[in-house]
C-alpha positions as semicolon CSV with decimal commas, in nm:
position;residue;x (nm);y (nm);z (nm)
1;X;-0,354;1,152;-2,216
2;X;-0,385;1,128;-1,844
3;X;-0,459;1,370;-1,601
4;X;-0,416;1,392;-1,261
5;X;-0,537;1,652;-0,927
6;X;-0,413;1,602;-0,586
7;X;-0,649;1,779;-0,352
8;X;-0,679;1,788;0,040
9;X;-0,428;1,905;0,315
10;X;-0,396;2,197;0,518
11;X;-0,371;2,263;0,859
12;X;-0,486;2,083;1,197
13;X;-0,421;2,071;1,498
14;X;-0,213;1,734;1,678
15;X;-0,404;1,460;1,671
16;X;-0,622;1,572;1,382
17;X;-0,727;1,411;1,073
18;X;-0,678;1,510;0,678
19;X;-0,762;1,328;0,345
20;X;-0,553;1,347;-0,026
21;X;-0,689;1,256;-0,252
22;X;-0,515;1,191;-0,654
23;X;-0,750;1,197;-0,890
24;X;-0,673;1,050;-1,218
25;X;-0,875;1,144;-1,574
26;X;-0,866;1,098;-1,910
27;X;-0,716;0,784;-2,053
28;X;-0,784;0,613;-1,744
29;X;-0,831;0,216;-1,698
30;X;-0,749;0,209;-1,343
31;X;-0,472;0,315;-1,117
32;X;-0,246;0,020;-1,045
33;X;0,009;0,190;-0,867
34;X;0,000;0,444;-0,591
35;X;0,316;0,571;-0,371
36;X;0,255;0,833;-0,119
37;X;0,610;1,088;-0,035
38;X;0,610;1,392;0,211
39;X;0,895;1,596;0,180
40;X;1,042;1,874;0,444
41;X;1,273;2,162;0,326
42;X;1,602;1,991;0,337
43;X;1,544;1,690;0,426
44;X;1,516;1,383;0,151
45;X;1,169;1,280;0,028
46;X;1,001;0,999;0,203
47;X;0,783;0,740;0,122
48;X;0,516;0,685;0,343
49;X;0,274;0,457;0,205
50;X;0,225;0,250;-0,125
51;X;-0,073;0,034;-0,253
52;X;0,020;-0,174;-0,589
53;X;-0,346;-0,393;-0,751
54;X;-0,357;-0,709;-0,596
55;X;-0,354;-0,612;-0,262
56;X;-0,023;-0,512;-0,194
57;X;-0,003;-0,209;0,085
58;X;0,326;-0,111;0,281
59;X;0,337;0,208;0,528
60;X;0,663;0,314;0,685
61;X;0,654;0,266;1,071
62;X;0,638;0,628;1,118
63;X;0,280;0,642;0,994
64;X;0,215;0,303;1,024
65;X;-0,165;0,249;1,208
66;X;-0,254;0,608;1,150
67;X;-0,243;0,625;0,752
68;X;-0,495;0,386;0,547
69;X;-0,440;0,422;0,143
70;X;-0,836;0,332;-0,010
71;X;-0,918;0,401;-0,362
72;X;-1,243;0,440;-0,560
73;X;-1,202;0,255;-0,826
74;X;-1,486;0,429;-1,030
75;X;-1,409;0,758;-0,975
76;X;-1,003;0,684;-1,043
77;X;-0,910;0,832;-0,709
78;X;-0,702;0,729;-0,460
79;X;-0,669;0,862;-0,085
80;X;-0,418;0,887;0,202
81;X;-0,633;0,924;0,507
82;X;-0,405;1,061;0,738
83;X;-0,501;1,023;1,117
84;X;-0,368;1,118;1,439
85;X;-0,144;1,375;1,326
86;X;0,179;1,512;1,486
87;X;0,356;1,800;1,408
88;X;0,649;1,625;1,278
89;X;0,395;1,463;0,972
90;X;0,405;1,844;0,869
91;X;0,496;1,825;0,498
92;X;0,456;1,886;0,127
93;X;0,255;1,530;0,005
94;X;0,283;1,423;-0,331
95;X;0,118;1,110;-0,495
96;X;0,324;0,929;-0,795
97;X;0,061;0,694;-0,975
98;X;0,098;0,405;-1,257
99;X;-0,181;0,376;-1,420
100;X;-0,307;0,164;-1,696
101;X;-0,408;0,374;-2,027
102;X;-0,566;0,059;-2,233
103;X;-0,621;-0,279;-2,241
104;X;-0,285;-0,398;-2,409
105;X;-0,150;-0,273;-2,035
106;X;0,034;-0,001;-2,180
107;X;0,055;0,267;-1,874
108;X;0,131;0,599;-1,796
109;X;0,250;0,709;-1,453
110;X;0,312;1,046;-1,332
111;X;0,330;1,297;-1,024
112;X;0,040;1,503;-0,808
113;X;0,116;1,872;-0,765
114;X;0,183;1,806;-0,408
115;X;-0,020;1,938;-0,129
116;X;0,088;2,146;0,212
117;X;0,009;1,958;0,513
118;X;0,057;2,148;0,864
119;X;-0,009;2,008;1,197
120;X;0,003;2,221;1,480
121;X;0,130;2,138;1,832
């Protein structure tokens, strides 16, 4: 069984800085699979960053050179740092992780509880 925390968010002010973090425990080999969404009251969800193992990493150009996805592998956590904020990055973040469970690759993959982030003008 896997569990998993998002923590981080708040508020700022514009041009302020914030770190999620998703931490996964349990039945945890490693997270292989990490999208970032934001979501605003009626307005579809949007994905704003994703990090797959191997290397891959893909931003969308609205946060694109202001948002770095790391990880710590031996902690299970992975992180949005978000940078140079704007009020239109105000949100409700959620992670949505695949993660690997054993070593047959059999994987589990599942949502954060999604954090409020605010960024004043």
């Amino acid at each position: 069984q896997v569990h998993l925390v998002q923590s981080g968010g708040g508020s700022v002010q514009y041009g302020g800085s914030l770190r999620l973090s998703c931490a996964a425990s349990g039945s945890v080999v490693s997270i292989n699979d990490v999208e970032w969404y934001r979501q605003v009251p009626g307005k579809q969800r949007e994905l704003v960053a994703h990090s797959a193992d191997g290397g891959f990493t893909n931003y969308a150009d609205s946060v694109k050179g202001r948002f770095t996805i790391s990880g710590d592998k031996a902690k299970h956590t992975v992180y949005l740092q978000m940078n140079d904020l704007k009020p239109e990055d105000t949100a409700v973040y959620s992670c949505n992780v695949v993660v690997l469970i054993d070593q047959l690759g059999s994987t589990w993959s599942g949502w954060g509880q999604g954090t409020q982030v605010t960024v004043s003008s």
